[in-house]
Structure formats: C-alpha cells, structure tokens
C-alpha cells in the first residue's frame, strides 16, 4: 500500500468517525503523523506489516482499547505510547524489541500484553504499575532475570516466560496470588524459590527443559494445580509433599534422573497421566508407554500398581541383554560373521554349511562399567523359503546387521532394510560388506541413509583375515548398549525368574509350570508374570504367544528349537515334492526325534499361528503350506463380464502377503484346488473371487463375479487390510476402476486412488474426471460400486457383511486351532479350571440409572448371579472414590458389554460416552449385546433425528455458557464440549446399527431367563 492510499484511508476514517480500523497485511513500512487524527478509534490492527517505528502521534489515540502490532519490525516504542491510558490489549508479538520504555507503566488499564518472540533482555521496573494486567506473554525473549516489581501484578492470571534465559526467579513471584497459568519452560532455572508455594490458585505450571535438580517442599501448597510439567530436567527425586496436589491430573516427568518415587504419589486421586519415560525408574518400558514421547504414556494405574506392588527400589538390577539379528541373502556369510563375533579365532570352512532356519548364538562382552553384557545373536537362514517366516522373529529392542556378499550383484539391500524398518519399529541397522578376497563394493551410503534413517553404519570386512572385525564388534557394542531397554533397572524378582528359565534344560514348559516357577521366586501377580514373559519374548529369550488359544499354554524356552522344527517341515524334500502338501504321518517322520515327539501338536499349531499352513477342509490331518505351492497358475475359466475389480499397489511389497491371505481365506478356496503360490480363486454363495499377486510389479489384483459381489469384496479387502496393518508404515494404494462408458468393459480401464476419492467426498466434491475418456464421473458411485463397507478402513464392516465375515472367521478358527488329541483320538481339554482363571473374561453392563432401565438391570443381574455369572456394573464395582471416566473407558475396552438402551440412555452424556467408547475400540458388532427398551425411539428415522437435535442443543447451550467465562477458567469444559460433539457425530451411525440388530424385546428376554443373550455371550467369550 502506498503512503497516498494510506492517507486516503485515514482521511475517510476521520470523516466517518470509525472506531475500528484494520490495516493488517498491507506491507506498511511507516505510519504518517495523520494517524493521530483518529481520536475516536478504539481498535487498531497493524499486524503483519513491516513497521520499524511508530510516530509520536500514536499517543493521541487516547480512546484506543486494542492495539495489534504483531509481526512487524519494531525495535523500540515511542515514549508517547504511555498516553494510551484506555488501552486494554497491546499485542507486540514477533517484533524486534530489545527494550520497553518506562512509560509502558502508564497503561494502567491494560488487561493483556503480548511480547513474545522479541529481543528483550530485561523489563523496566515500571512494568509493576500494570496492576490490572491479567495476561502477560514474554516467551521467546532473552530475559535473564525478572524485576521484583513483577510481584505487583496481583491480578495476573496467565504468565508466559518460556524460551528465555532465566536462571532464577525473584521471591516476589509469590505475590501473584491470582495466577492460574505459569509457563517457565526452556529456561536455565536450577532451583525454585519457596515462595512458589504461595501461588495457590495456580492450575497449570510448566517447568520443562530447565536444570532443576530438586523441588521445594512448598510445591505441595499448590493444591489447585491440575497440570505440572517437569520434563527434561535433572530431578533425581520428588518431595513427599507432591502427594498434597490432590487436584493434579497431569504430571509429566520424562527425561529426568528419577530412580524412585515417593509413596505419597499414590495420594493423587485425580491423576490421569503420569509420564516417567526416559528415567532410570525400575519399571519395564512397555508399562511406561511408547518410546515416542509424542505419544501418550502408559496407564497411570498400571505404572503405580507395578511400582508399589512389585518394586522395592532397593531390590532392582540393571538388565544388560539384547537381541542382535543377522539377515541377508543365502551364502552371504551371515553364519561366518556370527561365529567370528563370538570367537575371532574361528577358522572359516571352505563350504560353510548354510543355516537351516535360525541359529541362536550367545555372546558376552564386558562393558566399560565392568558389567557383563549378553547378546543373543540370531543367525537367519537366507534361502527365500525362509523370508516370510523370518518376519515373525524380527522384533523391537534389537540391533540388526544386513550382510552383503560383495561378489554378488544382488545383495537385496532394499528388501531387507525395508523389512527391518516395517517390522522392528525402526531398530538400528548396519550393512556389513563381506569383501571376500578383498573385493571392494561401493554402496551409496547417502542415498540409503536418506531413505532409511535407522541405517547407522556401513562397515567392510574380510572375515578370512579378520580385517574390519574389531571395528564391527566395537560398533555392535556401542549401538546395542544404547538400545532403550538396556540398563533399565528391573525387579530382582524378574531377573531371578529369567535366570531360572535359562537354567532349565528343557525346550519348553507349560504355562502352569512357568507360573509355579514365578511363585517360587516370589513373583506372585499374574499380570506381572505375563508381562515378564512378553518382555522376554521380545528379547528372544523365550517364546510365549499369549493371544493364541493353544500356544498360550506353553512357554518355549529355546526359540531355536521351535523355529528349527518349523523349518524342518518347509525344508522336507517330501513336502516340497508334494508342492506343500503334508500329513500327520509325514510330521511323525519329520519330527521323529525325541525332542519333538511330545510336542508335535503344539509345533503344528505354531506353524498355523504363523499362517504357514492350514488343514484342508473336509480332509482331516492333511495340510497345505502355501509357500511351497506350484508357481504355475491353476487351470480354470473365468467370466469377465460385470466384474468388480480392485487393485492394491505397493511402494514396497513384503513377501508373503498373498500366502498369508490364502491361509486366512482357505475355507472358501474353490474345490480346495484352484490355488497356486501367487493366486487363489474363492467361491462362496455362487460368487467367485480371483486374487492374484504380481510380486515383481508390486501389485495385488482382485476380480469378483456372481450374486454377492460387494459382500465378498468387502470380506476380501477386510482380510487384506488386517495383513497390511500388521506392518508398521506400509505404504500402498487402493485403486478403484473407472466406471465411465469408455472404461466399462475395457481391459485397460483407468483407476483412481481410493484415498483421493475420499478426499473429494470430504471436500464436498462429488465429480472427478476420468483421465482416459475425459468424462466426469460420480465419486460416490465409484466407491459404492466396489466398496460395500464404510468409507474409512478403520470403521466397522457394514452389518450386511458381518455375518459373512463371521462365517469365514468361524470356519478358519475351527481349521487353524489344532485340537490336542490323546491316543484314543478323544479331545483333551486345552484349559483346566485353574488355567481358565488365568485368563478371566469380564462382562460389563451399560445402562441409565433409575426407572424401568435400572429395574430391568436388577432383574438381569439376579438371573445371571443365580446361574453363577457375574456382570460388572458401576453401582457395585466402581467403589468409593473410583474414577467414573476410567471405569467407562474400561467398559469401552471390554470383550462383552450388555447395553440396555432407553430414551434416557440416548440422552445421557455418561451412557453415550460408554457407547462411543465401545465403538471406538473396534468390533462394535461383536462386543455389544443390546437390549432396547420401548421408550428408545430408534426405529423411525424422524425419531432418531430428535436425538441428534438433542445433542446439538446440548452443545449450543454449553458453548453459550462458556462465552461468559474467561478462557483461563474453562479447563475441563472444553473436554465436555468435545465429548458432546463426538456423541452428536456418531449417534446416527450407532443407532442405525442398533436398529438393524434383532435385539429381542425385554419381555422375551425375561420370560426365557435371558437364554438367547447368554448363548450369544458364551459364543463371544469362547472366540
């Protein structure tokens, strides 16, 4: 804007006696003196310009109440600024101010002063005269101290001082008794004054990223505090007075030096989040939460329960053990490297025997602190037949080495690096170049590290001469010692149990024997027993598959024993010759050694668990390993008219997606014959589906023909999505074919990325152009033509598909859960009465208190109790001072939830919160057991709309009420309005699902003593 244009605006504003003037973003470099003529002005916005100074005439705007100078280049303010005595809000953010004039103190009506992101190194004493100030933002400056006069700002409610250079606080800070929010993060504070305890109205205190080594006892006086952030300090202990903060909800303590917790921390009844990650506390990492600090910490109750139940801080022991996995193509030198690491004097064999499956080698080294470190080296066989199976053993808490034979061009760098990235949570990895006969190999380090940020080193070696071996061992020791879990103090109880397991000479023990061993070593809590076995599973110490109905009853003490057994089947010449087909008789021959004979059933179940084989339906004791199927396409005919077509394309395609899919869908393989290594034809309800993988083109193509095309397509995509979700960060696209006139019936039809179609719908754009015909196509029809499920893959399947999906799951589970049989071929019970108790299953009930609803629940409760079935309900099981929201979230996660739906229920925030939680935790249809009372109006569309209107009115009423309260006093209310909004957004979908279910009337349930309900719940609990 030119100066002339600006003058014209000012002149017009003077003539119009304007009270508001917006000059933001006009590229102004100066203000003319004429600005002082706007004496009626109350609001002036000059933000986002290039002003380096203000004219003295600015002081003539004596009626000004709001002045915004945000994002300019002001290096100073004129003294005349002090004449703006009616000013209530002054915004000077993101300027170049290095000082403030003393006259700033004359702005005694100022309520808000924003000065963050300037260059202030000090504040004038006159700042203390701003006694009406409520909000002061000084973050992002260079303040090294605060004047004592800061204490005169007794009306201050919010004070932001983060990102400065404060090394101390004046005692006068304690005079700010109305302060509700104080941000002192990213300073250099090494201590806090005792007077901090006088801030008794404080609700939020942020002290993260300072140098605090202790907290004053007076911190306990902040009894209104709700959030305390102490991340990234040097705290080695917490004062006992922390237990007096009874309103505290959020306590962030990550990245300190805490090795113990005061018992008083258990006195915080409202604590919702406790972040103790990256501290040397004796709590396992998986309990503390994700190592990614941007993600939520672990459950506060689990953290404290574990610490105070199991942990005696004086009875811990650092844990120095990790898993080192060596991967790569066959013959690259992996076994030679593993043996050389363990023993440098090992002489290489002219023809080193290839590893069959996996070999585990123990290696110990002494750390600089004198402590012994144990490394479990996993040497993986490199043959392609093993690649899919190896993926089940690539785990977190590990270091990886990819060995490349420099004599060969195809080192498979990309494939192995990608697999490690996808399956190991980006654990660190080396490339080790095995330069036999000193043949050099150039690797583009920059390009690889640009794509794989977990690639740490590229190290050359000649294992024949040991050249480079010392450097490799040094690098291994450095990186493996710095894995997150290493040196974590674990309970000595855990370490004792771990040692006892290792000292056991057997290959496996029953879970009951494991529990007994834990009890002998004084580890008595079942949850901790299972946590420990899971922890050791990750480290490769043992295998315990807790979520498998058969394998959870065994702890495999020697992982290599089990994996070798599995690979013996895949390596069997008999099985290979039969193209992956084998029988129970074959397994007797393959597993004839005594070490396998008594565990054949469980080892077969292990293969099924890994989706390596399935029993052919209708042919008992005959199995197929899809990896060994013929590569030749099966011979069959296909009618390509009116097909539904869908394609998946992958940026990187892990091996084995299709063979896993074959196992998952095997009950529907056409005639149990039309299947080959790269494809399968399914046949269900006069509908056929062809699924073919083209690995080299990184593509899976699906064609469906017949009566129930959409339903079958929905089940197929659901199964593929489950496989996709088992990989971290797998990148792929779902491509939907065009249905324009030119593309229909064409063999080269155009395809649209499904995510692009969804973006169009989200933006309200319902037409998209075909790149082939240039015709405009309806986006909704494109999706609807192919996808018979919600427009988001994380939502529930359409109810019309659920029964089909359940049928597949039932048949698959029957086939893949290998029943243990004795010599008389009678089924042996998988679980005895004691082990049933190890895996208790809970049945919750969600209902509205009072009236017919509660009467019905009481009747239901009495009937179930008489049958010996306990349901968990809030009035009985919540307990005094129990946290209501936590209980409701627990219902949301439950395997079975009976929901008694009434009109009151659908209008209750707590009831609807429970229903939304059940939906958010997935499998809504499977986990909810609804009973709909007569007053719940969900069967007519108009009636359902009334519930949406109810929640819209609730949101509006709360929103209007919040407008009359200052923002600083609204903590907690925002959560309520978010909750109401979430209910409003989902109630239509949830009531639509409920109305589609045959829930039976309350009278039918009562007269039958809830027989149908109990049968449905029993079936669910058995899943």
PDB file of N, CA, C and O in Angstrom, residues 477-516:
ATOM      1  N   UNK A 477      28.890 -53.245  20.002  1.00  0.00           N
ATOM      2  CA  UNK A 477      28.870 -52.977  21.446  1.00  0.00           C
ATOM      3  C   UNK A 477      28.321 -51.583  21.738  1.00  0.00           C
ATOM      4  O   UNK A 477      27.546 -51.381  22.679  1.00  0.00           O
ATOM      5  N   UNK A 478      28.702 -50.604  20.911  1.00  0.00           N
ATOM      6  CA  UNK A 478      28.254 -49.231  21.132  1.00  0.00           C
ATOM      7  C   UNK A 478      26.740 -49.119  20.936  1.00  0.00           C
ATOM      8  O   UNK A 478      26.019 -48.613  21.813  1.00  0.00           O
ATOM      9  N   UNK A 479      26.247 -49.591  19.798  1.00  0.00           N
ATOM     10  CA  UNK A 479      24.827 -49.395  19.481  1.00  0.00           C
ATOM     11  C   UNK A 479      23.923 -50.293  20.327  1.00  0.00           C
ATOM     12  O   UNK A 479      22.843 -49.873  20.743  1.00  0.00           O
ATOM     13  N   UNK A 480      24.356 -51.502  20.585  1.00  0.00           N
ATOM     14  CA  UNK A 480      23.488 -52.402  21.342  1.00  0.00           C
ATOM     15  C   UNK A 480      23.411 -51.976  22.801  1.00  0.00           C
ATOM     16  O   UNK A 480      22.393 -52.174  23.471  1.00  0.00           O
ATOM     17  N   UNK A 481      24.467 -51.325  23.295  1.00  0.00           N
ATOM     18  CA  UNK A 481      24.454 -50.833  24.676  1.00  0.00           C
ATOM     19  C   UNK A 481      23.534 -49.645  24.844  1.00  0.00           C
ATOM     20  O   UNK A 481      23.139 -49.301  25.962  1.00  0.00           O
ATOM     21  N   UNK A 482      23.208 -48.980  23.720  1.00  0.00           N
ATOM     22  CA  UNK A 482      22.377 -47.774  23.795  1.00  0.00           C
ATOM     23  C   UNK A 482      20.921 -48.022  23.402  1.00  0.00           C
ATOM     24  O   UNK A 482      20.164 -47.061  23.250  1.00  0.00           O
ATOM     25  N   UNK A 483      20.534 -49.296  23.220  1.00  0.00           N
ATOM     26  CA  UNK A 483      19.118 -49.579  22.988  1.00  0.00           C
ATOM     27  C   UNK A 483      18.311 -49.140  24.209  1.00  0.00           C
ATOM     28  O   UNK A 483      18.802 -49.179  25.341  1.00  0.00           O
ATOM     29  N   UNK A 484      17.077 -48.731  23.966  1.00  0.00           N
ATOM     30  CA  UNK A 484      16.267 -48.102  25.018  1.00  0.00           C
ATOM     31  C   UNK A 484      16.144 -48.940  26.285  1.00  0.00           C
ATOM     32  O   UNK A 484      16.178 -48.413  27.389  1.00  0.00           O
ATOM     33  N   UNK A 485      15.961 -50.249  26.127  1.00  0.00           N
ATOM     34  CA  UNK A 485      15.666 -51.057  27.301  1.00  0.00           C
ATOM     35  C   UNK A 485      16.908 -51.416  28.101  1.00  0.00           C
ATOM     36  O   UNK A 485      16.802 -51.835  29.252  1.00  0.00           O
ATOM     37  N   UNK A 486      18.095 -51.243  27.502  1.00  0.00           N
ATOM     38  CA  UNK A 486      19.337 -51.678  28.145  1.00  0.00           C
ATOM     39  C   UNK A 486      19.611 -50.827  29.381  1.00  0.00           C
ATOM     40  O   UNK A 486      19.433 -49.610  29.371  1.00  0.00           O
ATOM     41  N   UNK A 487      20.041 -51.490  30.444  1.00  0.00           N
ATOM     42  CA  UNK A 487      20.368 -50.865  31.729  1.00  0.00           C
ATOM     43  C   UNK A 487      19.130 -50.423  32.502  1.00  0.00           C
ATOM     44  O   UNK A 487      19.245 -49.811  33.561  1.00  0.00           O
ATOM     45  N   UNK A 488      17.928 -50.718  31.968  1.00  0.00           N
ATOM     46  CA  UNK A 488      16.722 -50.428  32.751  1.00  0.00           C
ATOM     47  C   UNK A 488      16.757 -51.267  34.023  1.00  0.00           C
ATOM     48  O   UNK A 488      16.907 -52.485  33.957  1.00  0.00           O
ATOM     49  N   UNK A 489      16.634 -50.619  35.178  1.00  0.00           N
ATOM     50  CA  UNK A 489      16.606 -51.421  36.410  1.00  0.00           C
ATOM     51  C   UNK A 489      15.337 -52.264  36.453  1.00  0.00           C
ATOM     52  O   UNK A 489      14.234 -51.739  36.454  1.00  0.00           O
ATOM     53  N   UNK A 490      15.488 -53.567  36.447  1.00  0.00           N
ATOM     54  CA  UNK A 490      14.346 -54.472  36.541  1.00  0.00           C
ATOM     55  C   UNK A 490      14.284 -55.027  37.962  1.00  0.00           C
ATOM     56  O   UNK A 490      15.294 -55.104  38.655  1.00  0.00           O
ATOM     57  N   UNK A 491      13.091 -55.410  38.389  1.00  0.00           N
ATOM     58  CA  UNK A 491      12.998 -56.035  39.709  1.00  0.00           C
ATOM     59  C   UNK A 491      13.894 -57.263  39.765  1.00  0.00           C
ATOM     60  O   UNK A 491      13.966 -58.032  38.805  1.00  0.00           O
ATOM     61  N   UNK A 492      14.556 -57.437  40.887  1.00  0.00           N
ATOM     62  CA  UNK A 492      15.383 -58.637  41.026  1.00  0.00           C
ATOM     63  C   UNK A 492      14.529 -59.890  40.912  1.00  0.00           C
ATOM     64  O   UNK A 492      15.024 -60.941  40.505  1.00  0.00           O
ATOM     65  N   UNK A 493      13.231 -59.732  41.244  1.00  0.00           N
ATOM     66  CA  UNK A 493      12.330 -60.867  41.066  1.00  0.00           C
ATOM     67  C   UNK A 493      12.301 -61.298  39.608  1.00  0.00           C
ATOM     68  O   UNK A 493      12.341 -62.482  39.285  1.00  0.00           O
ATOM     69  N   UNK A 494      12.213 -60.314  38.704  1.00  0.00           N
ATOM     70  CA  UNK A 494      12.180 -60.614  37.269  1.00  0.00           C
ATOM     71  C   UNK A 494      13.486 -61.281  36.843  1.00  0.00           C
ATOM     72  O   UNK A 494      13.489 -62.239  36.074  1.00  0.00           O
ATOM     73  N   UNK A 495      14.582 -60.728  37.316  1.00  0.00           N
ATOM     74  CA  UNK A 495      15.893 -61.254  36.910  1.00  0.00           C
ATOM     75  C   UNK A 495      16.066 -62.678  37.429  1.00  0.00           C
ATOM     76  O   UNK A 495      16.604 -63.545  36.742  1.00  0.00           O
ATOM     77  N   UNK A 496      15.565 -62.927  38.651  1.00  0.00           N
ATOM     78  CA  UNK A 496      15.652 -64.286  39.200  1.00  0.00           C
ATOM     79  C   UNK A 496      14.866 -65.267  38.334  1.00  0.00           C
ATOM     80  O   UNK A 496      15.330 -66.367  38.018  1.00  0.00           O
ATOM     81  N   UNK A 497      13.639 -64.862  37.968  1.00  0.00           N
ATOM     82  CA  UNK A 497      12.815 -65.745  37.132  1.00  0.00           C
ATOM     83  C   UNK A 497      13.488 -65.974  35.787  1.00  0.00           C
ATOM     84  O   UNK A 497      13.537 -67.105  35.290  1.00  0.00           O
ATOM     85  N   UNK A 498      14.017 -64.908  35.207  1.00  0.00           N
ATOM     86  CA  UNK A 498      14.689 -65.030  33.907  1.00  0.00           C
ATOM     87  C   UNK A 498      15.857 -66.002  33.998  1.00  0.00           C
ATOM     88  O   UNK A 498      16.052 -66.849  33.130  1.00  0.00           O
ATOM     89  N   UNK A 499      16.643 -65.916  35.076  1.00  0.00           N
ATOM     90  CA  UNK A 499      17.779 -66.831  35.255  1.00  0.00           C
ATOM     91  C   UNK A 499      17.300 -68.262  35.453  1.00  0.00           C
ATOM     92  O   UNK A 499      17.910 -69.212  34.948  1.00  0.00           O
ATOM     93  N   UNK A 500      16.200 -68.403  36.202  1.00  0.00           N
ATOM     94  CA  UNK A 500      15.660 -69.747  36.435  1.00  0.00           C
ATOM     95  C   UNK A 500      15.206 -70.384  35.128  1.00  0.00           C
ATOM     96  O   UNK A 500      15.404 -71.583  34.900  1.00  0.00           O
ATOM     97  N   UNK A 501      14.592 -69.574  34.255  1.00  0.00           N
ATOM     98  CA  UNK A 501      14.158 -70.097  32.954  1.00  0.00           C
ATOM     99  C   UNK A 501      15.353 -70.547  32.120  1.00  0.00           C
ATOM    100  O   UNK A 501      15.325 -71.593  31.475  1.00  0.00           O
ATOM    101  N   UNK A 502      16.408 -69.726  32.157  1.00  0.00           N
ATOM    102  CA  UNK A 502      17.577 -70.069  31.341  1.00  0.00           C
ATOM    103  C   UNK A 502      18.270 -71.317  31.868  1.00  0.00           C
ATOM    104  O   UNK A 502      18.837 -72.106  31.105  1.00  0.00           O
ATOM    105  N   UNK A 503      18.220 -71.498  33.163  1.00  0.00           N
ATOM    106  CA  UNK A 503      18.894 -72.659  33.758  1.00  0.00           C
ATOM    107  C   UNK A 503      18.105 -73.944  33.562  1.00  0.00           C
ATOM    108  O   UNK A 503      18.604 -75.026  33.879  1.00  0.00           O
ATOM    109  N   UNK A 504      16.865 -73.821  33.079  1.00  0.00           N
ATOM    110  CA  UNK A 504      16.053 -75.004  32.819  1.00  0.00           C
ATOM    111  C   UNK A 504      16.531 -75.646  31.517  1.00  0.00           C
ATOM    112  O   UNK A 504      16.599 -74.994  30.477  1.00  0.00           O
ATOM    113  N   UNK A 505      16.855 -76.902  31.552  1.00  0.00           N
ATOM    114  CA  UNK A 505      17.441 -77.567  30.380  1.00  0.00           C
ATOM    115  C   UNK A 505      16.394 -77.983  29.347  1.00  0.00           C
ATOM    116  O   UNK A 505      16.744 -78.398  28.241  1.00  0.00           O
ATOM    117  N   UNK A 506      15.114 -77.868  29.682  1.00  0.00           N
ATOM    118  CA  UNK A 506      14.070 -78.328  28.768  1.00  0.00           C
ATOM    119  C   UNK A 506      13.862 -77.329  27.630  1.00  0.00           C
ATOM    120  O   UNK A 506      14.232 -76.163  27.723  1.00  0.00           O
ATOM    121  N   UNK A 507      13.238 -77.789  26.560  1.00  0.00           N
ATOM    122  CA  UNK A 507      12.956 -76.925  25.417  1.00  0.00           C
ATOM    123  C   UNK A 507      11.711 -76.082  25.641  1.00  0.00           C
ATOM    124  O   UNK A 507      11.578 -75.001  25.070  1.00  0.00           O
ATOM    125  N   UNK A 508      10.777 -76.570  26.445  1.00  0.00           N
ATOM    126  CA  UNK A 508       9.531 -75.861  26.702  1.00  0.00           C
ATOM    127  C   UNK A 508       8.979 -76.311  28.041  1.00  0.00           C
ATOM    128  O   UNK A 508       9.333 -77.381  28.554  1.00  0.00           O
ATOM    129  N   UNK A 509       8.119 -75.467  28.624  1.00  0.00           N
ATOM    130  CA  UNK A 509       7.400 -75.847  29.832  1.00  0.00           C
ATOM    131  C   UNK A 509       5.957 -75.366  29.668  1.00  0.00           C
ATOM    132  O   UNK A 509       5.661 -74.497  28.850  1.00  0.00           O
ATOM    133  N   UNK A 510       5.045 -75.922  30.445  1.00  0.00           N
ATOM    134  CA  UNK A 510       3.652 -75.470  30.396  1.00  0.00           C
ATOM    135  C   UNK A 510       3.550 -74.122  31.097  1.00  0.00           C
ATOM    136  O   UNK A 510       4.403 -73.753  31.917  1.00  0.00           O
ATOM    137  N   UNK A 511       2.495 -73.384  30.787  1.00  0.00           N
ATOM    138  CA  UNK A 511       2.330 -72.082  31.427  1.00  0.00           C
ATOM    139  C   UNK A 511       2.109 -72.252  32.926  1.00  0.00           C
ATOM    140  O   UNK A 511       2.516 -71.398  33.728  1.00  0.00           O
ATOM    141  N   UNK A 512       1.501 -73.379  33.334  1.00  0.00           N
ATOM    142  CA  UNK A 512       1.324 -73.628  34.765  1.00  0.00           C
ATOM    143  C   UNK A 512       2.688 -73.814  35.448  1.00  0.00           C
ATOM    144  O   UNK A 512       2.905 -73.324  36.561  1.00  0.00           O
ATOM    145  N   UNK A 513       3.599 -74.519  34.772  1.00  0.00           N
ATOM    146  CA  UNK A 513       4.943 -74.672  35.334  1.00  0.00           C
ATOM    147  C   UNK A 513       5.656 -73.328  35.414  1.00  0.00           C
ATOM    148  O   UNK A 513       6.392 -73.052  36.362  1.00  0.00           O
ATOM    149  N   UNK A 514       5.411 -72.483  34.398  1.00  0.00           N
ATOM    150  CA  UNK A 514       6.005 -71.135  34.412  1.00  0.00           C
ATOM    151  C   UNK A 514       5.463 -70.330  35.582  1.00  0.00           C
ATOM    152  O   UNK A 514       6.214 -69.670  36.307  1.00  0.00           O
ATOM    153  N   UNK A 515       4.131 -70.378  35.791  1.00  0.00           N
ATOM    154  CA  UNK A 515       3.541 -69.656  36.920  1.00  0.00           C
ATOM    155  C   UNK A 515       4.116 -70.159  38.250  1.00  0.00           C
ATOM    156  O   UNK A 515       4.412 -69.369  39.153  1.00  0.00           O
ATOM    157  N   UNK A 516       4.265 -71.462  38.368  1.00  0.00           N
ATOM    158  CA  UNK A 516       4.819 -72.033  39.600  1.00  0.00           C
ATOM    159  C   UNK A 516       6.246 -71.559  39.822  1.00  0.00           C
ATOM    160  O   UNK A 516       6.640 -71.182  40.936  1.00  0.00           O
TER     161      UNK A 516
END
